[in-house]
Amino acid sequence: MGRVYIFTRFERLWHWIQAVLIIGMLLTGFEIHGSYHLLGFEQAHRVHTMTVWAFIGLWVFAMFWHLTTGEWRQYIPTMKNIDKIVRFYAVGIFKGEPHPFRPTRERKHNPMQAQTYLGVTVVVTPLIWLSGLAYLFYNELGAAGFRVDLGTIATVHTVGAFLMLAFLIGHIYLGTTGHTPLAHFRAMFTGWDDDH
């Protein structure tokens, strides 16, 4: 078994800050939606809004980092060996077969991961951001002459939140599928992948 340095310090920091912010937005967002009572509507709204702006700031910085370092290439989807990856997650993982993909510094994500991350980045995140900003600036949009139904905005935002929650659950589950249940999590803390 060999160790490979996969995730840089920035990538790990970005990953964990992003995770905390997403969980914070989900918790406060579902409270704003009325799913439960923990902070109260006003406090949940205030925390949700602050978290959103922190998240947007993090993404602007992360996009700059990805563009200047060339790491954006990690998210280019590929169909190469996708059949092996799908077969592994559908059957092989339950038979104890080895994962058919080994991450490297040049290609950190297997084809299924790259496609999923791209989908979250270009579909789910914009869906949440655009509907959330329309929700936040609803009165200003109305004053500017845009007639958008608040119920539609809320529904779109809630659908986006559930898609992000589904991604988060799947992401955490798949994080347990390394050679040990904590191997992938350890790699996201240390940067080193010893799953070789």
Coordinates of N, CA, C and O in Angstrom, one line a residue:
M1 N 0.8 -1.2 0.0 CA 0.0 0.0 0.0 C 0.9 1.2 0.0 O 1.8 1.4 0.8
G2 N 0.7 2.1 -1.0 CA 1.4 3.4 -1.1 C 0.6 4.6 -0.7 O -0.6 4.6 -0.8
R3 N 1.3 5.6 -0.3 CA 0.6 6.9 0.0 C 0.9 7.9 -1.1 O 2.0 8.0 -1.6
V4 N -0.2 8.6 -1.5 CA -0.1 9.6 -2.5 C -0.7 10.9 -2.0 O -1.8 10.9 -1.4
Y5 N 0.0 12.0 -2.1 CA -0.5 13.3 -1.7 C -1.4 13.8 -2.7 O -1.1 14.2 -3.8
I6 N -2.7 13.8 -2.4 CA -3.8 14.2 -3.3 C -4.3 15.6 -3.2 O -4.5 16.3 -4.1
F7 N -4.7 15.9 -1.9 CA -5.4 17.2 -1.7 C -4.5 18.2 -1.0 O -4.0 18.0 0.1
T8 N -4.4 19.4 -1.6 CA -3.6 20.4 -1.1 C -4.2 21.0 0.2 O -5.4 20.8 0.4
R9 N -3.5 21.8 0.9 CA -4.0 22.5 2.1 C -5.2 23.3 1.7 O -6.2 23.3 2.4
F10 N -5.1 24.1 0.7 CA -6.3 24.9 0.3 C -7.5 24.1 0.0 O -8.6 24.4 0.4
E11 N -7.3 23.0 -0.8 CA -8.5 22.1 -1.1 C -9.1 21.6 0.1 O -10.4 21.5 0.2
R12 N -8.3 21.2 1.1 CA -8.9 20.6 2.3 C -9.7 21.7 3.1 O -10.8 21.5 3.6
L13 N -9.0 22.9 3.2 CA -9.7 24.0 3.9 C -11.0 24.4 3.2 O -12.0 24.5 3.9
W14 N -10.9 24.5 1.9 CA -12.1 24.9 1.1 C -13.2 23.8 1.3 O -14.3 24.2 1.5
H15 N -12.8 22.6 1.2 CA -13.8 21.5 1.4 C -14.5 21.6 2.7 O -15.8 21.5 2.8
W16 N -13.8 21.7 3.8 CA -14.4 21.6 5.1 C -15.1 22.9 5.4 O -16.2 22.9 6.1
I17 N -14.6 24.1 5.0 CA -15.4 25.3 5.2 C -16.7 25.2 4.4 O -17.8 25.6 4.9
Q18 N -16.6 24.8 3.2 CA -17.8 24.6 2.4 C -18.8 23.7 3.0 O -20.0 24.0 3.0
A19 N -18.3 22.6 3.6 CA -19.2 21.6 4.2 C -19.9 22.2 5.4 O -21.2 22.1 5.5
V20 N -19.2 23.0 6.2 CA -19.8 23.6 7.4 C -20.9 24.6 6.9 O -22.0 24.7 7.5
L21 N -20.5 25.4 5.9 CA -21.4 26.4 5.4 C -22.7 25.8 4.8 O -23.8 26.3 5.0
I22 N -22.5 24.8 4.1 CA -23.7 24.1 3.4 C -24.6 23.5 4.5 O -25.8 23.7 4.5
I23 N -24.0 22.8 5.5 CA -24.8 22.3 6.6 C -25.5 23.4 7.3 O -26.7 23.3 7.7
G24 N -24.8 24.5 7.6 CA -25.4 25.7 8.2 C -26.6 26.2 7.4 O -27.6 26.6 8.0
M25 N -26.4 26.3 6.1 CA -27.5 26.9 5.3 C -28.7 25.9 5.2 O -29.8 26.3 5.3
L26 N -28.4 24.6 5.2 CA -29.5 23.6 5.2 C -30.3 23.7 6.5 O -31.5 23.8 6.5
L27 N -29.6 23.7 7.7 CA -30.2 23.8 9.0 C -31.1 25.1 9.1 O -32.2 25.0 9.5
T28 N -30.5 26.2 8.8 CA -31.2 27.5 9.0 C -32.3 27.6 7.9 O -33.4 28.1 8.2
G29 N -32.0 27.1 6.7 CA -33.0 27.2 5.6 C -34.3 26.4 5.9 O -35.4 26.9 5.7
F30 N -34.1 25.2 6.4 CA -35.3 24.4 6.8 C -36.0 24.9 8.0 O -37.2 24.8 8.1
E31 N -35.3 25.6 8.9 CA -36.0 26.3 9.9 C -36.8 27.5 9.4 O -37.9 27.7 9.8
I32 N -36.2 28.3 8.5 CA -36.9 29.4 7.9 C -38.2 28.8 7.2 O -39.3 29.4 7.2
H33 N -38.0 27.7 6.6 CA -39.2 27.0 5.9 C -40.2 26.6 6.8 O -41.4 26.3 6.4
G34 N -39.9 26.5 8.1 CA -40.9 26.1 9.1 C -40.9 24.6 9.4 O -41.8 24.0 10.1
S35 N -39.8 23.9 9.1 CA -39.7 22.5 9.3 C -39.5 22.1 10.8 O -39.9 21.0 11.2
Y36 N -38.9 23.0 11.5 CA -38.7 22.8 13.0 C -38.4 24.2 13.6 O -38.2 25.2 12.9
H37 N -38.3 24.2 14.9 CA -38.0 25.5 15.6 C -36.7 25.2 16.5 O -36.8 24.4 17.4
L38 N -35.7 26.0 16.2 CA -34.4 25.9 17.0 C -33.9 27.3 17.3 O -33.8 27.6 18.5
L39 N -33.7 28.1 16.4 CA -33.2 29.5 16.6 C -34.3 30.5 16.6 O -34.2 31.6 17.1
G40 N -35.4 30.2 16.0 CA -36.5 31.2 15.7 C -36.3 31.7 14.3 O -35.2 31.8 13.8
F41 N -37.4 32.2 13.7 CA -37.4 32.6 12.3 C -36.4 33.7 12.1 O -35.5 33.6 11.2
E42 N -36.4 34.8 12.9 CA -35.6 35.9 12.6 C -34.1 35.6 12.8 O -33.3 36.0 11.9
Q43 N -33.7 34.9 13.8 CA -32.3 34.5 14.0 C -31.9 33.6 12.9 O -30.8 33.7 12.4
A44 N -32.7 32.6 12.6 CA -32.4 31.6 11.5 C -32.2 32.4 10.2 O -31.2 32.1 9.4
H45 N -33.0 33.4 9.9 CA -32.9 34.2 8.7 C -31.6 35.0 8.7 O -30.9 35.0 7.7
R46 N -31.3 35.5 9.8 CA -30.0 36.3 9.9 C -28.8 35.4 9.7 O -27.9 35.8 8.9
V47 N -28.8 34.3 10.4 CA -27.6 33.4 10.2 C -27.6 32.8 8.8 O -26.5 32.7 8.2
H48 N -28.7 32.5 8.2 CA -28.8 32.0 6.9 C -28.2 33.0 5.9 O -27.3 32.6 5.1
T49 N -28.6 34.2 6.0 CA -28.1 35.3 5.1 C -26.6 35.5 5.3 O -25.9 35.6 4.3
M50 N -26.1 35.5 6.5 CA -24.7 35.7 6.7 C -23.9 34.5 6.1 O -22.8 34.7 5.5
T51 N -24.4 33.3 6.3 CA -23.8 32.1 5.8 C -23.8 32.1 4.3 O -22.8 31.7 3.7
V52 N -24.8 32.6 3.7 CA -24.9 32.6 2.2 C -23.8 33.6 1.7 O -23.1 33.2 0.7
W53 N -23.6 34.8 2.3 CA -22.6 35.7 1.8 C -21.2 35.1 2.0 O -20.3 35.3 1.2
A54 N -21.0 34.4 3.1 CA -19.7 33.8 3.4 C -19.5 32.7 2.3 O -18.4 32.6 1.8
F55 N -20.5 32.0 2.0 CA -20.4 30.9 1.0 C -20.1 31.5 -0.4 O -19.2 31.0 -1.1
I56 N -20.8 32.6 -0.8 CA -20.5 33.2 -2.1 C -19.0 33.7 -2.1 O -18.3 33.5 -3.1
G57 N -18.6 34.3 -1.0 CA -17.2 34.8 -0.9 C -16.2 33.7 -1.1 O -15.2 33.8 -1.8
L58 N -16.5 32.6 -0.4 CA -15.6 31.4 -0.5 C -15.6 30.9 -1.9 O -14.5 30.5 -2.4
W59 N -16.7 30.8 -2.6 CA -16.8 30.4 -4.0 C -16.0 31.3 -4.9 O -15.3 30.8 -5.9
V60 N -16.1 32.6 -4.7 CA -15.4 33.5 -5.6 C -13.9 33.2 -5.5 O -13.2 33.1 -6.4
F61 N -13.5 33.1 -4.2 CA -12.0 32.8 -4.0 C -11.6 31.5 -4.5 O -10.6 31.4 -5.2
A62 N -12.5 30.5 -4.3 CA -12.2 29.1 -4.8 C -12.1 29.1 -6.4 O -11.3 28.4 -7.0
M63 N -13.1 29.8 -7.0 CA -13.0 29.8 -8.5 C -11.8 30.5 -9.0 O -11.1 30.0 -9.9
F64 N -11.3 31.6 -8.3 CA -10.1 32.2 -8.7 C -8.9 31.2 -8.5 O -8.1 31.1 -9.4
W65 N -8.9 30.5 -7.4 CA -7.8 29.5 -7.1 C -7.8 28.4 -8.2 O -6.8 28.0 -8.7
H66 N -9.0 27.9 -8.5 CA -9.1 26.8 -9.5 C -8.7 27.2 -10.9 O -8.0 26.5 -11.6
L67 N -9.1 28.5 -11.2 CA -8.7 29.0 -12.6 C -7.2 29.3 -12.6 O -6.5 29.0 -13.7
T68 N -6.6 29.8 -11.6 CA -5.2 30.2 -11.7 C -4.2 29.0 -11.5 O -3.1 29.0 -11.9
T69 N -4.7 27.9 -10.8 CA -3.9 26.8 -10.6 C -4.1 25.7 -11.6 O -3.3 24.7 -11.7
G70 N -5.1 25.8 -12.4 CA -5.5 24.8 -13.4 C -6.2 23.6 -12.8 O -6.6 22.6 -13.5
E71 N -6.6 23.7 -11.5 CA -7.3 22.6 -10.9 C -8.7 22.4 -11.4 O -9.4 21.4 -11.1
W72 N -9.2 23.4 -12.2 CA -10.6 23.3 -12.7 C -10.6 22.1 -13.6 O -11.7 21.5 -13.8
R73 N -9.5 21.6 -14.1 CA -9.5 20.4 -15.0 C -10.0 19.1 -14.3 O -10.4 18.2 -14.9
Q74 N -9.9 19.2 -13.0 CA -10.3 18.0 -12.2 C -11.8 17.7 -12.4 O -12.3 16.6 -12.2
Y75 N -12.6 18.7 -12.8 CA -14.0 18.6 -12.9 C -14.5 18.3 -14.3 O -15.7 18.3 -14.6
I76 N -13.6 18.1 -15.3 CA -14.0 17.8 -16.6 C -14.5 16.4 -16.6 O -13.7 15.5 -16.3
P77 N -15.7 16.2 -17.0 CA -16.3 14.9 -17.0 C -15.7 14.0 -18.1 O -15.2 14.5 -19.1
T78 N -15.7 12.7 -17.8 CA -15.2 11.7 -18.8 C -16.1 10.5 -18.7 O -16.6 10.2 -17.6
M79 N -16.2 9.8 -19.8 CA -16.9 8.5 -19.8 C -16.0 7.3 -19.7 O -16.4 6.2 -19.7
K80 N -14.7 7.6 -19.7 CA -13.7 6.5 -19.7 C -13.8 5.7 -18.4 O -13.8 6.2 -17.3
N81 N -14.1 4.4 -18.6 CA -14.2 3.4 -17.6 C -15.4 3.7 -16.6 O -15.5 3.1 -15.5
I82 N -16.4 4.5 -17.1 CA -17.6 4.7 -16.3 C -18.4 3.5 -16.0 O -18.9 3.3 -14.9
D83 N -18.3 2.5 -17.0 CA -19.0 1.2 -16.8 C -18.4 0.5 -15.6 O -19.2 -0.1 -14.8
K84 N -17.1 0.5 -15.4 CA -16.5 -0.2 -14.3 C -16.8 0.5 -13.0 O -17.0 -0.2 -12.0
I85 N -16.9 1.8 -13.0 CA -17.2 2.6 -11.8 C -18.7 2.3 -11.4 O -18.9 2.0 -10.2
V86 N -19.6 2.4 -12.3 CA -21.0 2.1 -12.0 C -21.2 0.6 -11.5 O -21.9 0.4 -10.5
R87 N -20.5 -0.3 -12.2 CA -20.6 -1.7 -11.8 C -20.0 -1.9 -10.4 O -20.6 -2.6 -9.5
F88 N -18.9 -1.2 -10.1 CA -18.4 -1.3 -8.7 C -19.4 -0.8 -7.7 O -19.6 -1.5 -6.7
Y89 N -20.0 0.4 -7.9 CA -20.9 0.9 -6.8 C -22.2 0.1 -6.8 O -22.9 0.0 -5.8
A90 N -22.6 -0.5 -7.9 CA -23.8 -1.3 -7.9 C -23.7 -2.7 -7.4 O -24.5 -3.2 -6.7
V91 N -22.5 -3.3 -7.6 CA -22.3 -4.7 -7.3 C -21.0 -5.0 -6.5 O -20.9 -5.6 -5.5
G92 N -19.9 -4.5 -7.1 CA -18.6 -4.9 -6.7 C -18.3 -4.4 -5.2 O -17.6 -5.2 -4.5
I93 N -18.8 -3.3 -4.8 CA -18.5 -2.8 -3.5 C -19.1 -3.8 -2.4 O -18.5 -4.0 -1.3
F94 N -20.2 -4.4 -2.8 CA -20.8 -5.4 -1.8 C -20.2 -6.7 -1.8 O -20.4 -7.5 -0.9
K95 N -19.3 -7.0 -2.8 CA -18.6 -8.2 -2.9 C -17.1 -8.1 -2.4 O -16.3 -9.0 -2.4
G96 N -16.8 -6.8 -1.9 CA -15.4 -6.6 -1.4 C -14.4 -6.4 -2.5 O -13.2 -6.5 -2.3
E97 N -14.8 -6.2 -3.8 CA -13.9 -6.0 -4.9 C -13.1 -4.7 -4.7 O -13.7 -3.7 -4.1
P98 N -11.9 -4.6 -5.2 CA -11.2 -3.3 -5.1 C -11.8 -2.2 -6.1 O -12.4 -2.6 -7.1
H99 N -11.7 -1.0 -5.7 CA -12.2 0.1 -6.5 C -11.4 0.1 -7.8 O -10.2 0.1 -7.8
P100 N -12.1 0.3 -8.9 CA -11.4 0.3 -10.2 C -10.7 1.6 -10.5 O -10.0 1.7 -11.5
F101 N -10.8 2.6 -9.7 CA -10.1 3.9 -9.9 C -9.2 4.2 -8.8 O -9.5 4.0 -7.6
R102 N -8.0 4.7 -9.1 CA -7.0 5.1 -8.1 C -6.8 6.6 -8.3 O -6.3 7.0 -9.4
P103 N -7.1 7.4 -7.4 CA -6.8 8.9 -7.5 C -5.3 9.2 -7.6 O -4.5 8.6 -7.0
T104 N -5.0 10.2 -8.4 CA -3.7 10.8 -8.5 C -3.8 12.3 -8.4 O -4.9 12.8 -8.4
R105 N -2.7 13.0 -8.3 CA -2.7 14.4 -8.3 C -3.3 15.0 -9.6 O -3.9 16.0 -9.6
E106 N -3.0 14.2 -10.7 CA -3.5 14.7 -12.0 C -5.0 14.4 -12.2 O -5.7 15.1 -12.9
R107 N -5.5 13.3 -11.6 CA -6.9 13.0 -11.7 C -7.4 12.5 -10.4 O -7.3 11.3 -10.1
K108 N -8.0 13.4 -9.6 CA -8.4 13.1 -8.2 C -9.8 12.4 -8.2 O -10.0 11.7 -7.2
H109 N -10.6 12.7 -9.1 CA -12.0 12.2 -9.1 C -12.2 11.2 -10.1 O -11.8 11.3 -11.3
N110 N -12.9 10.1 -9.7 CA -13.3 9.1 -10.7 C -14.4 9.7 -11.6 O -14.9 10.8 -11.3
P111 N -14.7 9.0 -12.8 CA -15.6 9.6 -13.7 C -17.0 10.0 -13.1 O -17.6 11.0 -13.5
M112 N -17.5 9.1 -12.2 CA -18.8 9.4 -11.6 C -18.7 10.6 -10.7 O -19.6 11.5 -10.7
Q113 N -17.6 10.8 -10.0 CA -17.4 11.9 -9.1 C -17.4 13.2 -9.9 O -18.0 14.2 -9.6
A114 N -16.6 13.2 -11.0 CA -16.4 14.4 -11.8 C -17.7 14.8 -12.4 O -18.0 16.0 -12.4
Q115 N -18.5 13.9 -12.9 CA -19.8 14.2 -13.4 C -20.8 14.8 -12.4 O -21.5 15.7 -12.6
T116 N -20.7 14.2 -11.2 CA -21.6 14.6 -10.1 C -21.2 16.0 -9.6 O -22.0 16.9 -9.5
Y117 N -19.9 16.3 -9.4 CA -19.4 17.6 -9.0 C -19.7 18.6 -10.0 O -20.1 19.8 -9.7
L118 N -19.6 18.3 -11.3 CA -19.9 19.2 -12.4 C -21.4 19.5 -12.3 O -21.8 20.7 -12.4
G119 N -22.3 18.5 -12.2 CA -23.7 18.7 -12.1 C -24.1 19.6 -10.9 O -24.9 20.5 -11.1
V120 N -23.5 19.4 -9.8 CA -23.8 20.2 -8.6 C -23.3 21.6 -8.9 O -24.0 22.6 -8.5
T121 N -22.2 21.8 -9.5 CA -21.6 23.1 -9.8 C -22.4 23.9 -10.8 O -22.6 25.1 -10.7
V122 N -22.9 23.3 -11.9 CA -23.6 24.0 -13.0 C -25.1 23.9 -12.9 O -25.8 24.7 -13.6
V123 N -25.7 23.0 -12.1 CA -27.1 22.9 -12.0 C -27.6 23.3 -10.6 O -28.4 24.2 -10.5
V124 N -27.2 22.5 -9.6 CA -27.8 22.7 -8.3 C -27.4 24.0 -7.7 O -28.3 24.7 -7.2
T125 N -26.1 24.3 -7.7 CA -25.7 25.6 -7.0 C -26.3 26.8 -7.7 O -26.8 27.7 -7.0
P126 N -26.3 26.9 -9.0 CA -26.9 28.1 -9.6 C -28.4 28.2 -9.3 O -29.0 29.2 -9.1
L127 N -29.1 27.0 -9.3 CA -30.5 26.9 -8.9 C -30.7 27.5 -7.5 O -31.6 28.4 -7.3
I128 N -29.9 27.1 -6.6 CA -30.1 27.6 -5.2 C -29.7 29.1 -5.2 O -30.4 29.9 -4.5
W129 N -28.6 29.5 -5.8 CA -28.1 30.9 -5.7 C -29.1 31.8 -6.3 O -29.5 32.8 -5.7
L130 N -29.6 31.5 -7.5 CA -30.5 32.4 -8.2 C -31.8 32.6 -7.5 O -32.3 33.7 -7.3
S131 N -32.4 31.4 -7.1 CA -33.6 31.5 -6.4 C -33.5 32.1 -5.0 O -34.3 32.9 -4.6
G132 N -32.3 31.9 -4.4 CA -32.1 32.5 -3.1 C -31.9 34.0 -3.1 O -32.4 34.8 -2.3
L133 N -31.2 34.4 -4.2 CA -31.0 35.9 -4.3 C -32.3 36.6 -4.8 O -32.6 37.7 -4.3
A134 N -33.1 35.9 -5.6 CA -34.4 36.4 -5.9 C -35.3 36.5 -4.7 O -36.1 37.4 -4.5
Y135 N -35.2 35.5 -3.8 CA -35.9 35.5 -2.6 C -35.5 36.7 -1.7 O -36.3 37.5 -1.2
L136 N -34.2 36.8 -1.5 CA -33.6 37.9 -0.7 C -33.9 39.3 -1.2 O -34.2 40.2 -0.4
F137 N -33.9 39.4 -2.5 CA -34.1 40.8 -3.1 C -35.5 40.8 -3.8 O -35.6 41.6 -4.8
Y138 N -36.4 40.1 -3.3 CA -37.8 40.0 -3.9 C -38.4 41.4 -4.0 O -38.9 41.8 -5.1
N139 N -38.3 42.2 -3.0 CA -39.0 43.5 -3.0 C -38.3 44.4 -4.0 O -38.9 45.2 -4.7
E140 N -36.9 44.4 -4.1 CA -36.2 45.2 -5.0 C -36.5 44.8 -6.4 O -36.6 45.6 -7.3
L141 N -36.6 43.5 -6.7 CA -37.0 43.0 -8.0 C -38.3 43.5 -8.4 O -38.5 44.0 -9.6
G142 N -39.3 43.5 -7.5 CA -40.6 44.0 -7.8 C -40.6 45.5 -8.1 O -41.3 46.0 -9.0
A143 N -39.8 46.2 -7.3 CA -39.7 47.7 -7.5 C -39.1 48.0 -8.9 O -39.3 49.0 -9.5
A144 N -38.2 47.1 -9.4 CA -37.6 47.3 -10.6 C -38.4 46.8 -11.8 O -38.0 46.9 -13.0
G145 N -39.6 46.3 -11.5 CA -40.5 45.9 -12.6 C -40.6 44.4 -12.9 O -41.3 44.0 -13.8
F146 N -39.8 43.6 -12.2 CA -39.8 42.2 -12.4 C -41.0 41.6 -11.6 O -41.0 41.7 -10.4
R147 N -41.8 40.9 -12.3 CA -43.0 40.2 -11.6 C -42.7 38.7 -11.5 O -42.8 38.0 -12.4
V148 N -42.2 38.3 -10.3 CA -41.9 36.9 -10.1 C -42.7 36.5 -8.9 O -42.8 37.2 -7.8
D149 N -43.4 35.3 -9.0 CA -44.2 34.8 -7.9 C -43.3 34.3 -6.8 O -42.4 33.5 -7.0
L150 N -43.6 34.8 -5.6 CA -42.8 34.4 -4.4 C -42.9 32.9 -4.1 O -41.9 32.3 -3.7
G151 N -44.1 32.4 -4.3 CA -44.3 30.9 -4.1 C -43.4 30.1 -5.0 O -42.8 29.1 -4.6
T152 N -43.3 30.5 -6.3 CA -42.4 29.8 -7.2 C -41.0 29.9 -6.8 O -40.3 28.9 -6.9
I153 N -40.5 31.1 -6.4 CA -39.2 31.2 -6.0 C -38.9 30.3 -4.8 O -37.9 29.6 -4.7
A154 N -39.8 30.3 -3.8 CA -39.6 29.5 -2.6 C -39.6 28.0 -3.0 O -38.8 27.2 -2.5
T155 N -40.4 27.6 -3.9 CA -40.5 26.2 -4.3 C -39.2 25.8 -5.0 O -38.6 24.7 -4.7
V156 N -38.7 26.6 -5.9 CA -37.4 26.3 -6.6 C -36.3 26.3 -5.6 O -35.4 25.4 -5.7
H157 N -36.3 27.2 -4.7 CA -35.2 27.2 -3.7 C -35.2 26.0 -2.8 O -34.2 25.4 -2.5
T158 N -36.4 25.5 -2.4 CA -36.6 24.3 -1.6 C -36.2 23.1 -2.4 O -35.5 22.2 -1.8
V159 N -36.5 23.0 -3.6 CA -36.1 21.9 -4.5 C -34.6 21.8 -4.5 O -34.0 20.8 -4.4
G160 N -34.0 23.0 -4.8 CA -32.5 23.1 -4.8 C -31.9 22.6 -3.5 O -30.9 21.9 -3.4
A161 N -32.5 23.0 -2.3 CA -32.0 22.6 -1.0 C -32.1 21.1 -0.8 O -31.2 20.5 -0.3
F162 N -33.2 20.5 -1.3 CA -33.3 19.0 -1.2 C -32.3 18.3 -2.1 O -31.8 17.3 -1.7
L163 N -32.0 18.9 -3.3 CA -31.0 18.3 -4.1 C -29.6 18.4 -3.5 O -28.9 17.4 -3.5
M164 N -29.3 19.5 -2.8 CA -28.1 19.6 -2.1 C -28.0 18.7 -0.9 O -27.0 18.1 -0.7
L165 N -29.1 18.5 -0.2 CA -29.2 17.6 0.9 C -28.9 16.1 0.4 O -28.2 15.4 1.0
A166 N -29.5 15.8 -0.7 CA -29.3 14.4 -1.3 C -27.9 14.3 -1.7 O -27.3 13.2 -1.4
F167 N -27.3 15.3 -2.3 CA -25.8 15.2 -2.6 C -25.0 15.0 -1.4 O -24.1 14.2 -1.3
L168 N -25.3 15.8 -0.3 CA -24.5 15.7 0.9 C -24.6 14.3 1.6 O -23.6 13.7 2.0
I169 N -25.8 13.8 1.6 CA -26.0 12.4 2.1 C -25.2 11.4 1.3 O -24.5 10.5 1.9
G170 N -25.3 11.5 0.0 CA -24.6 10.5 -0.9 C -23.1 10.7 -0.7 O -22.3 9.8 -0.7
H171 N -22.7 12.0 -0.6 CA -21.2 12.3 -0.5 C -20.7 11.7 0.8 O -19.6 11.1 0.8
I172 N -21.4 11.8 1.9 CA -21.0 11.3 3.2 C -21.0 9.8 3.1 O -20.0 9.1 3.6
Y173 N -22.0 9.2 2.5 CA -22.0 7.7 2.4 C -20.8 7.2 1.6 O -20.1 6.3 2.0
L174 N -20.6 7.8 0.4 CA -19.5 7.3 -0.4 C -18.2 7.6 0.2 O -17.2 6.9 -0.1
G175 N -18.1 8.6 1.1 CA -16.9 8.8 1.9 C -16.5 7.6 2.8 O -15.4 7.5 3.2
T176 N -17.5 6.8 3.1 CA -17.2 5.6 3.9 C -16.8 4.4 3.1 O -16.6 3.3 3.7
T177 N -16.7 4.5 1.8 CA -16.5 3.3 1.0 C -15.0 3.1 0.6 O -14.7 2.3 -0.3
G178 N -14.1 3.7 1.3 CA -12.7 3.4 1.1 C -12.3 2.1 1.7 O -13.1 1.3 2.1
H179 N -11.0 1.8 1.7 CA -10.5 0.5 2.2 C -10.8 0.3 3.7 O -10.9 -0.8 4.2
T180 N -11.0 1.5 4.4 CA -11.6 1.5 5.7 C -12.7 2.6 5.7 O -12.7 3.5 4.8
P181 N -13.7 2.5 6.6 CA -14.8 3.5 6.6 C -14.3 5.0 6.8 O -15.0 5.9 6.4
L182 N -13.1 5.2 7.3 CA -12.6 6.5 7.5 C -11.5 6.9 6.6 O -11.0 8.1 6.7
A183 N -11.1 6.1 5.7 CA -9.9 6.4 4.9 C -10.1 7.6 4.0 O -9.2 8.5 4.0
H184 N -11.2 7.8 3.4 CA -11.4 9.0 2.5 C -11.5 10.2 3.4 O -11.1 11.3 3.0
F185 N -12.2 10.1 4.6 CA -12.2 11.3 5.5 C -10.8 11.7 5.9 O -10.5 12.9 6.0
R186 N -10.0 10.7 6.2 CA -8.6 11.0 6.7 C -7.9 11.7 5.6 O -7.1 12.6 5.8
A187 N -8.1 11.3 4.3 CA -7.4 11.9 3.2 C -7.8 13.4 3.1 O -7.0 14.2 2.7
M188 N -9.1 13.7 3.4 CA -9.6 15.1 3.3 C -9.1 15.9 4.5 O -9.2 17.1 4.5
F189 N -8.5 15.3 5.5 CA -7.9 16.0 6.6 C -6.4 16.2 6.5 O -5.9 17.2 6.8
T190 N -5.8 15.1 6.0 CA -4.3 15.1 5.9 C -3.8 15.4 4.5 O -2.7 15.9 4.4
G191 N -4.6 15.2 3.5 CA -4.2 15.4 2.1 C -3.6 14.1 1.5 O -3.5 14.0 0.3
W192 N -3.3 13.1 2.3 CA -2.6 11.9 1.8 C -3.7 10.8 1.7 O -4.5 10.5 2.5
D193 N -3.6 10.1 0.5 CA -4.5 9.0 0.2 C -3.6 7.7 0.3 O -2.7 7.6 -0.4
D194 N -4.0 6.8 1.2 CA -3.3 5.6 1.4 C -4.1 4.4 0.9 O -3.9 3.3 1.3
D195 N -5.1 4.7 0.0 CA -6.0 3.7 -0.5 C -5.4 3.0 -1.8 O -6.1 2.8 -2.7
H196 N -4.1 2.8 -1.8 CA -3.5 2.2 -3.0 C -2.9 0.9 -2.7 O -2.4 0.6 -1.7

